[in-house]
Amino acid sequence: MDLMQLLSWACIVFTVGMFSTGLTDLKKMRETKSADNIQFLPFLFTCLNNLGWLYYGLLKKDQTIVFVNVIGALLQILYIIAYLHYTTQKRLVTSQTVAAGTVLACGWFYFTTFLPEGDSQLSQLGLTCSVITVSMYLSPLTDLVAIVRSRDVQRLSFPLSVATFFTSTSWVLYGLQLHDQYIWVPNTPGIFTSLIRFYLFWRFAAVNQSSPAYRSM
């Protein structure tokens, strides 16, 4: 097995593992028959991100990107359907889902109609997907600031932080091997945010001795 095959398998295993963390929320919804205290938008944005990267992988003819994002999109759709079933805010969640679907359809229409096939189409799609991925990696920074102020890491998931670190690292290395900046650049922030989380676990894990140091998945 050469280096590219090894990195490909690492991307598949770690990324599918990260996407599978939502199964914990799915189990909780089934057990409680409720979607309370579970955020819906991360499922929706991750699904959009998966579908964008799936299209990028198809254009690039990269089986690793295609396979990972097919699995990711299917899992996110499963989580979305379950959330729609158990939530009491069905009108709000449905409107958010329809809005996301509309954005996705408009994006697909733009990329397939107004952009010529080839490098231009691939570059603009890669840039769009990269911006979405970076924003998803940086979105927890507000929570990290709150954790620093409260000195309490119980709201963080340590296993998810580990999964994010290895997923980001594997995609950065994969992108560097392919010389594809649209793969390695947007995944770099995931490494740094994971390292920040590890530091917070180390720094504040023993602040509250009467409760668990971190939230399990």
Coordinates of N, CA and C in Angstrom, one line a residue:
M1 N 0.8 -1.2 0.0 CA 0.0 0.0 0.0 C 0.9 1.3 0.0
D2 N 0.7 2.1 -1.0 CA 1.5 3.3 -1.1 C 0.9 4.4 -0.2
L3 N 1.6 5.5 -0.2 CA 1.2 6.6 0.7 C -0.2 7.2 0.4
M4 N -0.5 7.3 -0.9 CA -1.8 7.9 -1.3 C -2.9 6.9 -0.8
Q5 N -2.7 5.6 -1.0 CA -3.7 4.7 -0.6 C -3.9 4.7 1.0
L6 N -2.8 4.9 1.7 CA -2.9 4.9 3.1 C -3.6 6.2 3.6
L7 N -3.3 7.3 2.9 CA -4.0 8.6 3.3 C -5.5 8.5 2.9
S8 N -5.8 7.9 1.8 CA -7.1 7.7 1.3 C -8.0 6.9 2.4
W9 N -7.4 5.8 2.8 CA -8.1 5.0 3.8 C -8.2 5.8 5.2
A10 N -7.2 6.6 5.5 CA -7.3 7.4 6.7 C -8.4 8.4 6.6
C11 N -8.5 9.1 5.5 CA -9.6 10.0 5.3 C -10.9 9.4 5.4
I12 N -11.1 8.2 4.8 CA -12.4 7.5 4.9 C -12.7 7.1 6.3
V13 N -11.8 6.5 7.0 CA -12.1 5.9 8.3 C -12.4 7.1 9.3
F14 N -11.5 8.1 9.3 CA -11.6 9.2 10.3 C -12.9 10.0 10.0
T15 N -13.1 10.3 8.7 CA -14.2 11.2 8.4 C -15.6 10.5 8.6
V16 N -15.7 9.2 8.2 CA -16.9 8.5 8.5 C -17.1 8.4 10.0
G17 N -16.1 8.2 10.7 CA -16.2 8.1 12.2 C -16.7 9.4 12.8
M18 N -16.2 10.6 12.2 CA -16.6 11.9 12.7 C -18.1 12.1 12.4
F19 N -18.5 11.7 11.2 CA -19.9 11.9 10.8 C -20.8 11.0 11.6
S20 N -20.3 9.8 12.1 CA -21.1 8.9 12.8 C -21.3 9.3 14.3
T21 N -20.7 10.4 14.7 CA -20.9 10.9 16.1 C -22.3 11.4 16.2
G22 N -23.0 11.7 15.1 CA -24.4 12.1 15.2 C -25.3 11.0 15.6
L23 N -24.8 9.7 15.5 CA -25.7 8.6 15.9 C -26.0 8.7 17.4
T24 N -25.1 9.3 18.2 CA -25.4 9.5 19.6 C -26.7 10.4 19.8
D25 N -26.8 11.5 19.0 CA -27.9 12.3 19.1 C -29.2 11.6 18.6
L26 N -29.0 10.8 17.5 CA -30.1 10.0 17.0 C -30.6 9.0 18.1
K27 N -29.7 8.3 18.8 CA -30.1 7.4 19.8 C -30.9 8.2 20.9
K28 N -30.4 9.3 21.3 CA -31.0 10.1 22.3 C -32.4 10.5 21.9
M29 N -32.6 10.9 20.7 CA -33.9 11.3 20.2 C -34.9 10.1 20.2
R30 N -34.4 9.0 19.8 CA -35.3 7.8 19.8 C -35.6 7.4 21.3
E31 N -34.7 7.5 22.2 CA -35.0 7.1 23.6 C -35.9 8.0 24.3
T32 N -35.7 9.4 24.0 CA -36.5 10.4 24.7 C -37.8 10.8 23.9
K33 N -37.8 10.4 22.7 CA -38.9 10.8 21.8 C -39.0 12.3 21.7
S34 N -37.8 12.9 21.7 CA -37.7 14.4 21.7 C -36.4 14.8 21.1
A35 N -36.5 16.0 20.5 CA -35.3 16.6 19.9 C -34.8 17.8 20.7
D36 N -35.3 17.9 22.0 CA -34.9 19.0 22.8 C -33.4 18.9 23.1
N37 N -32.7 20.1 23.3 CA -31.3 20.2 23.6 C -30.4 19.6 22.5
I38 N -30.9 19.4 21.3 CA -30.1 18.9 20.2 C -30.2 20.0 19.1
Q39 N -29.1 20.4 18.6 CA -29.1 21.5 17.6 C -29.3 20.9 16.2
F40 N -30.2 21.5 15.4 CA -30.6 21.1 14.1 C -29.7 21.6 13.0
L41 N -29.3 22.8 13.1 CA -28.5 23.5 12.0 C -27.2 22.8 11.7
P42 N -26.4 22.2 12.7 CA -25.2 21.5 12.3 C -25.5 20.4 11.3
F43 N -26.6 19.6 11.5 CA -26.9 18.6 10.6 C -27.2 19.1 9.2
L44 N -27.9 20.2 9.1 CA -28.3 20.8 7.9 C -27.1 21.3 7.1
F45 N -26.2 22.1 7.8 CA -25.1 22.7 7.2 C -24.1 21.6 6.8
T46 N -23.9 20.6 7.6 CA -23.0 19.5 7.2 C -23.5 18.7 6.0
C47 N -24.8 18.6 5.9 CA -25.4 17.9 4.7 C -25.1 18.7 3.5
L48 N -25.3 20.0 3.5 CA -25.0 20.9 2.4 C -23.5 20.8 2.0
N49 N -22.7 20.8 3.1 CA -21.2 20.7 2.9 C -20.9 19.4 2.2
N50 N -21.5 18.3 2.6 CA -21.2 17.0 2.0 C -21.7 17.0 0.6
L51 N -22.8 17.5 0.3 CA -23.3 17.5 -1.1 C -22.4 18.4 -2.0
G52 N -21.9 19.5 -1.5 CA -21.0 20.3 -2.3 C -19.7 19.6 -2.6
W53 N -19.1 19.0 -1.6 CA -17.9 18.2 -1.8 C -18.1 17.0 -2.6
L54 N -19.3 16.4 -2.6 CA -19.6 15.3 -3.4 C -19.6 15.7 -4.9
Y55 N -20.1 16.8 -5.2 CA -20.1 17.3 -6.6 C -18.7 17.6 -7.0
Y56 N -17.9 18.2 -6.1 CA -16.5 18.5 -6.3 C -15.7 17.2 -6.6
G57 N -16.0 16.1 -5.8 CA -15.3 14.9 -6.1 C -15.7 14.2 -7.4
L58 N -17.0 14.4 -7.8 CA -17.4 13.9 -9.1 C -16.7 14.6 -10.2
L59 N -16.6 15.9 -10.1 CA -16.0 16.7 -11.2 C -14.5 16.3 -11.2
K60 N -13.9 16.1 -10.1 CA -12.4 15.8 -10.0 C -12.1 14.4 -10.3
K61 N -13.2 13.5 -10.2 CA -13.1 12.1 -10.4 C -12.2 11.5 -9.3
D62 N -12.5 11.9 -8.1 CA -11.8 11.5 -6.9 C -12.7 10.5 -6.1
Q63 N -12.4 9.2 -6.1 CA -13.3 8.3 -5.5 C -13.3 8.4 -3.9
T64 N -12.2 8.9 -3.3 CA -12.2 9.0 -1.9 C -13.1 10.1 -1.5
I65 N -13.1 11.3 -2.1 CA -14.0 12.4 -1.8 C -15.4 12.0 -2.0
V66 N -15.7 11.3 -3.2 CA -17.1 10.9 -3.5 C -17.6 9.9 -2.4
F67 N -16.8 8.9 -2.1 CA -17.3 7.9 -1.1 C -17.6 8.5 0.2
V68 N -16.7 9.3 0.7 CA -16.8 9.8 2.1 C -18.0 10.7 2.1
N69 N -18.3 11.5 1.1 CA -19.4 12.5 1.2 C -20.7 11.8 0.8
V70 N -20.7 10.7 0.1 CA -22.0 10.0 0.0 C -22.4 9.4 1.3
I71 N -21.5 8.8 2.1 CA -21.8 8.3 3.4 C -22.2 9.5 4.3
G72 N -21.5 10.6 4.3 CA -21.8 11.7 5.1 C -23.1 12.3 4.8
A73 N -23.5 12.5 3.6 CA -24.8 13.0 3.2 C -25.9 12.1 3.6
L74 N -25.7 10.8 3.4 CA -26.8 9.9 3.8 C -27.0 9.9 5.3
L75 N -25.9 10.0 6.1 CA -26.1 10.1 7.6 C -26.8 11.4 8.0
Q76 N -26.4 12.5 7.4 CA -27.0 13.8 7.7 C -28.5 13.8 7.4
I77 N -28.8 13.2 6.2 CA -30.2 13.1 5.8 C -31.0 12.3 6.9
L78 N -30.4 11.2 7.3 CA -31.0 10.4 8.4 C -31.2 11.2 9.6
Y79 N -30.2 11.9 10.1 CA -30.4 12.8 11.3 C -31.5 13.8 11.1
I80 N -31.5 14.4 9.9 CA -32.5 15.5 9.6 C -33.9 14.9 9.6
I81 N -34.1 13.7 9.0 CA -35.4 13.1 9.0 C -35.9 12.8 10.5
A82 N -34.9 12.2 11.3 CA -35.2 11.9 12.7 C -35.6 13.2 13.4
Y83 N -34.8 14.2 13.2 CA -35.1 15.5 13.9 C -36.5 16.0 13.5
L84 N -36.8 16.0 12.2 CA -38.1 16.4 11.8 C -39.2 15.6 12.5
H85 N -39.0 14.4 12.7 CA -40.0 13.5 13.3 C -40.2 13.8 14.8
Y86 N -39.1 14.1 15.5 CA -39.2 14.2 16.9 C -39.4 15.7 17.4
T87 N -39.0 16.7 16.6 CA -39.1 18.0 17.1 C -40.5 18.6 17.2
T88 N -40.7 19.5 18.1 CA -42.0 20.2 18.3 C -42.0 21.4 17.5
Q89 N -40.9 21.8 16.9 CA -40.9 23.0 16.0 C -40.8 22.6 14.6
K90 N -41.8 21.8 14.2 CA -41.7 21.3 12.8 C -41.8 22.4 11.7
R91 N -42.6 23.4 12.0 CA -42.7 24.5 10.9 C -41.3 25.2 10.7
L92 N -40.7 25.5 11.8 CA -39.4 26.2 11.7 C -38.3 25.3 11.1
V93 N -38.3 24.1 11.5 CA -37.3 23.2 11.0 C -37.5 22.9 9.5
T94 N -38.8 22.7 9.1 CA -39.2 22.5 7.7 C -38.8 23.7 6.9
S95 N -39.0 24.9 7.3 CA -38.7 26.1 6.6 C -37.2 26.2 6.4
Q96 N -36.4 25.9 7.4 CA -35.0 25.9 7.3 C -34.5 24.9 6.3
T97 N -35.1 23.7 6.3 CA -34.7 22.6 5.4 C -35.1 23.0 3.9
V98 N -36.2 23.6 3.7 CA -36.6 24.1 2.4 C -35.7 25.2 1.9
A99 N -35.3 26.1 2.8 CA -34.4 27.2 2.4 C -33.1 26.7 2.0
A100 N -32.6 25.7 2.8 CA -31.3 25.1 2.4 C -31.4 24.3 1.1
G101 N -32.5 23.6 0.9 CA -32.7 23.0 -0.4 C -32.7 24.0 -1.6
T102 N -33.3 25.1 -1.4 CA -33.4 26.1 -2.4 C -32.0 26.7 -2.7
V103 N -31.2 27.0 -1.7 CA -29.9 27.4 -1.9 C -29.0 26.4 -2.6
L104 N -29.2 25.1 -2.3 CA -28.5 24.1 -3.0 C -28.9 24.0 -4.4
A105 N -30.2 24.1 -4.7 CA -30.7 24.0 -6.1 C -30.2 25.2 -6.9
C106 N -30.2 26.4 -6.3 CA -29.7 27.6 -7.0 C -28.2 27.5 -7.3
G107 N -27.4 26.9 -6.3 CA -26.0 26.8 -6.5 C -25.7 25.8 -7.6
W108 N -26.4 24.7 -7.6 CA -26.3 23.6 -8.7 C -26.6 24.2 -10.0
F109 N -27.7 25.0 -10.1 CA -28.1 25.6 -11.4 C -27.0 26.6 -11.9
Y110 N -26.4 27.4 -11.0 CA -25.4 28.3 -11.3 C -24.1 27.6 -11.8
F111 N -23.7 26.6 -11.1 CA -22.4 25.9 -11.5 C -22.6 25.1 -12.8
T112 N -23.8 24.6 -13.0 CA -24.0 23.8 -14.2 C -24.4 24.6 -15.5
T113 N -24.9 25.8 -15.3 CA -25.4 26.6 -16.4 C -24.5 27.7 -16.8
F114 N -24.0 28.4 -15.8 CA -23.3 29.7 -16.1 C -21.7 29.5 -16.2
L115 N -21.3 28.4 -15.7 CA -19.8 28.2 -15.7 C -19.4 27.1 -16.7
P116 N -18.4 27.4 -17.5 CA -18.0 26.3 -18.5 C -17.3 25.2 -17.7
E117 N -17.5 24.0 -18.3 CA -16.9 22.8 -17.7 C -15.4 22.9 -17.8
G118 N -14.8 22.4 -16.7 CA -13.3 22.4 -16.7 C -12.8 23.0 -15.5
D119 N -11.6 23.6 -15.6 CA -10.9 24.1 -14.4 C -11.6 25.3 -13.8
S120 N -12.3 26.1 -14.5 CA -13.0 27.3 -14.0 C -14.1 26.8 -13.1
Q121 N -14.9 25.8 -13.5 CA -16.0 25.3 -12.8 C -15.5 24.6 -11.5
L122 N -14.4 23.8 -11.7 CA -13.9 23.1 -10.5 C -13.3 24.0 -9.5
S123 N -12.6 25.1 -9.9 CA -12.0 26.1 -9.0 C -13.0 26.8 -8.2
Q124 N -14.1 27.3 -8.9 CA -15.1 28.1 -8.2 C -15.9 27.2 -7.2
L125 N -16.1 25.9 -7.6 CA -16.8 25.0 -6.7 C -15.9 24.7 -5.5
G126 N -14.6 24.5 -5.8 CA -13.7 24.2 -4.7 C -13.6 25.3 -3.7
L127 N -13.6 26.6 -4.2 CA -13.5 27.8 -3.4 C -14.8 27.9 -2.5
T128 N -15.9 27.6 -3.1 CA -17.2 27.7 -2.4 C -17.2 26.7 -1.2
C129 N -16.8 25.4 -1.6 CA -16.8 24.4 -0.6 C -15.8 24.7 0.5
S130 N -14.7 25.3 0.2 CA -13.6 25.6 1.1 C -14.1 26.6 2.1
V131 N -14.8 27.6 1.6 CA -15.4 28.7 2.5 C -16.4 28.1 3.5
I132 N -17.2 27.2 3.0 CA -18.2 26.6 3.9 C -17.5 25.7 5.0
T133 N -16.5 25.0 4.5 CA -15.8 24.1 5.5 C -15.0 24.9 6.5
V134 N -14.4 26.0 6.1 CA -13.7 26.8 7.1 C -14.6 27.4 8.1
S135 N -15.8 27.9 7.6 CA -16.8 28.5 8.5 C -17.3 27.5 9.5
M136 N -17.4 26.2 9.1 CA -17.9 25.2 10.0 C -16.8 24.9 11.1
Y137 N -15.6 24.9 10.7 CA -14.5 24.6 11.7 C -14.3 25.8 12.6
L138 N -14.6 27.0 12.2 CA -14.4 28.2 13.0 C -15.6 28.5 13.9
S139 N -16.8 27.9 13.5 CA -18.0 28.3 14.2 C -18.0 28.0 15.7
P140 N -17.3 26.9 16.2 CA -17.2 26.7 17.6 C -16.4 27.6 18.5
L141 N -15.7 28.6 17.8 CA -14.8 29.5 18.5 C -15.6 30.3 19.6
T142 N -16.8 30.7 19.3 CA -17.6 31.4 20.3 C -17.8 30.6 21.6
D143 N -18.0 29.3 21.4 CA -18.2 28.3 22.5 C -16.9 28.2 23.3
L144 N -15.8 28.2 22.6 CA -14.5 28.1 23.2 C -14.2 29.3 24.1
V145 N -14.6 30.5 23.6 CA -14.4 31.7 24.4 C -15.3 31.6 25.7
A146 N -16.5 31.1 25.6 CA -17.3 30.9 26.7 C -16.7 29.9 27.7
I147 N -16.1 28.9 27.2 CA -15.5 27.9 28.1 C -14.3 28.5 28.8
V148 N -13.5 29.3 28.2 CA -12.4 30.0 28.8 C -12.9 30.8 30.0
R149 N -14.0 31.5 29.7 CA -14.6 32.4 30.8 C -15.1 31.6 31.9
S150 N -15.8 30.5 31.6 CA -16.5 29.7 32.7 C -15.5 28.7 33.3
R151 N -14.4 28.4 32.6 CA -13.4 27.4 33.1 C -14.1 26.1 33.2
D152 N -15.0 25.7 32.4 CA -15.8 24.5 32.4 C -15.8 23.8 31.1
V153 N -15.3 22.6 30.9 CA -15.2 22.0 29.6 C -16.2 20.9 29.5
Q154 N -17.2 20.8 30.3 CA -18.2 19.8 30.3 C -19.1 19.8 29.0
R155 N -19.2 21.0 28.4 CA -20.0 21.1 27.2 C -19.2 20.6 26.0
L156 N -17.9 20.3 26.1 CA -17.1 19.8 25.0 C -17.2 18.3 24.9
S157 N -17.1 17.7 23.7 CA -17.0 16.3 23.6 C -15.5 16.0 23.2
F158 N -14.8 15.3 24.1 CA -13.4 14.9 23.9 C -13.3 13.9 22.7
P159 N -14.1 12.9 22.6 CA -14.0 12.0 21.5 C -14.2 12.7 20.1
L160 N -15.1 13.7 20.1 CA -15.4 14.4 18.8 C -14.2 15.3 18.5
S161 N -13.5 15.9 19.5 CA -12.4 16.7 19.3 C -11.2 15.8 18.7
V162 N -11.1 14.6 19.2 CA -10.0 13.7 18.7 C -10.3 13.3 17.3
A163 N -11.6 13.0 17.0 CA -12.0 12.6 15.6 C -11.8 13.8 14.7
T164 N -12.1 15.0 15.1 CA -11.9 16.2 14.2 C -10.5 16.4 13.9
F165 N -9.6 16.2 14.9 CA -8.2 16.4 14.8 C -7.6 15.4 13.7
F166 N -7.9 14.1 13.9 CA -7.4 13.2 12.9 C -8.0 13.3 11.5
T167 N -9.3 13.7 11.5 CA -9.9 13.9 10.2 C -9.3 15.0 9.4
S168 N -9.1 16.2 10.1 CA -8.5 17.3 9.5 C -7.1 17.1 9.1
T169 N -6.3 16.4 9.9 CA -4.9 16.1 9.6 C -4.8 15.2 8.4
S170 N -5.7 14.2 8.3 CA -5.6 13.2 7.2 C -6.0 13.9 5.9
W171 N -7.0 14.8 5.9 CA -7.3 15.6 4.7 C -6.3 16.6 4.3
V172 N -5.6 17.2 5.2 CA -4.5 18.1 4.9 C -3.4 17.4 4.2
L173 N -3.0 16.2 4.7 CA -2.0 15.5 4.1 C -2.4 14.9 2.7
Y174 N -3.6 14.5 2.6 CA -4.2 14.0 1.4 C -4.2 15.2 0.3
G175 N -4.6 16.3 0.7 CA -4.6 17.5 -0.2 C -3.2 17.9 -0.6
L176 N -2.3 17.9 0.3 CA -0.9 18.2 0.0 C -0.3 17.2 -1.0
Q177 N -0.6 15.9 -0.9 CA -0.2 15.0 -1.8 C -0.7 15.2 -3.2
L178 N -2.0 15.7 -3.3 CA -2.6 15.9 -4.6 C -2.3 17.3 -5.1
H179 N -1.6 18.1 -4.3 CA -1.4 19.5 -4.6 C -2.7 20.3 -4.9
D180 N -3.7 20.0 -4.0 CA -5.0 20.6 -4.2 C -5.3 21.5 -3.0
Q181 N -5.1 22.8 -3.2 CA -5.3 23.8 -2.1 C -6.7 23.8 -1.6
Y182 N -7.7 23.4 -2.4 CA -9.1 23.4 -2.0 C -9.4 22.3 -1.0
I183 N -8.5 21.3 -0.9 CA -8.6 20.3 0.1 C -7.8 20.6 1.4
W184 N -6.6 20.9 1.2 CA -5.7 21.1 2.4 C -5.9 22.4 3.2
V185 N -6.2 23.5 2.4 CA -6.3 24.8 3.1 C -7.6 24.8 4.0
P186 N -8.8 24.4 3.6 CA -9.9 24.5 4.5 C -9.9 23.6 5.7
N187 N -9.1 22.5 5.6 CA -9.0 21.6 6.7 C -8.0 21.9 7.7
T188 N -7.1 22.9 7.4 CA -6.1 23.3 8.3 C -6.7 23.9 9.6
P189 N -7.7 24.8 9.5 CA -8.3 25.3 10.7 C -8.8 24.3 11.7
G190 N -9.3 23.1 11.1 CA -9.7 22.0 12.0 C -8.7 21.5 12.9
I191 N -7.4 21.5 12.5 CA -6.3 21.1 13.3 C -6.1 22.0 14.4
F192 N -6.1 23.3 14.1 CA -5.8 24.4 15.1 C -7.0 24.4 16.2
T193 N -8.2 24.4 15.7 CA -9.3 24.4 16.7 C -9.3 23.2 17.6
S194 N -8.9 22.0 17.0 CA -8.8 20.8 17.8 C -7.7 20.9 18.9
L195 N -6.5 21.5 18.5 CA -5.5 21.7 19.4 C -5.9 22.7 20.5
I196 N -6.7 23.7 20.2 CA -7.2 24.6 21.2 C -8.1 23.9 22.2
R197 N -8.9 23.0 21.7 CA -9.8 22.2 22.5 C -9.0 21.3 23.5
F198 N -7.9 20.6 22.9 CA -7.1 19.8 23.8 C -6.4 20.6 24.9
Y199 N -6.0 21.8 24.6 CA -5.4 22.7 25.6 C -6.4 23.0 26.7
L200 N -7.7 23.3 26.3 CA -8.7 23.6 27.2 C -9.0 22.4 28.1
F201 N -9.0 21.2 27.5 CA -9.2 20.0 28.4 C -8.1 19.9 29.4
W202 N -6.9 20.1 28.9 CA -5.7 20.0 29.8 C -5.7 21.1 30.9
R203 N -6.1 22.3 30.5 CA -6.1 23.4 31.4 C -7.2 23.4 32.4
F204 N -8.4 23.0 32.0 CA -9.6 23.1 32.9 C -10.2 21.8 33.3
A205 N -9.6 20.7 33.0 CA -10.2 19.4 33.3 C -10.4 19.2 34.8
A206 N -9.5 19.7 35.6 CA -9.6 19.5 37.0 C -10.3 20.6 37.8
V207 N -10.9 21.6 37.1 CA -11.5 22.7 37.7 C -12.6 22.3 38.6
N208 N -13.5 21.4 38.1 CA -14.6 20.9 38.8 C -14.4 19.4 39.2
Q209 N -14.0 19.1 40.3 CA -13.6 17.7 40.7 C -14.9 16.9 41.0
S210 N -16.0 17.6 41.2 CA -17.2 16.9 41.6 C -18.0 16.4 40.4
S211 N -17.6 16.7 39.2 CA -18.3 16.3 38.0 C -17.3 15.8 36.9
P212 N -17.8 15.0 35.9 CA -16.8 14.6 34.9 C -16.1 15.7 34.2
A213 N -14.9 15.5 33.8 CA -14.0 16.5 33.3 C -14.5 16.9 31.8
Y214 N -15.1 16.0 31.1 CA -15.6 16.3 29.8 C -16.8 15.5 29.5
R215 N -17.5 16.0 28.5 CA -18.8 15.3 28.1 C -18.4 14.2 27.1
S216 N -18.9 13.0 27.4 CA -18.7 11.9 26.4 C -19.7 12.0 25.3
M217 N -19.5 11.2 24.3 CA -20.4 11.4 23.1 C -21.7 10.5 23.3

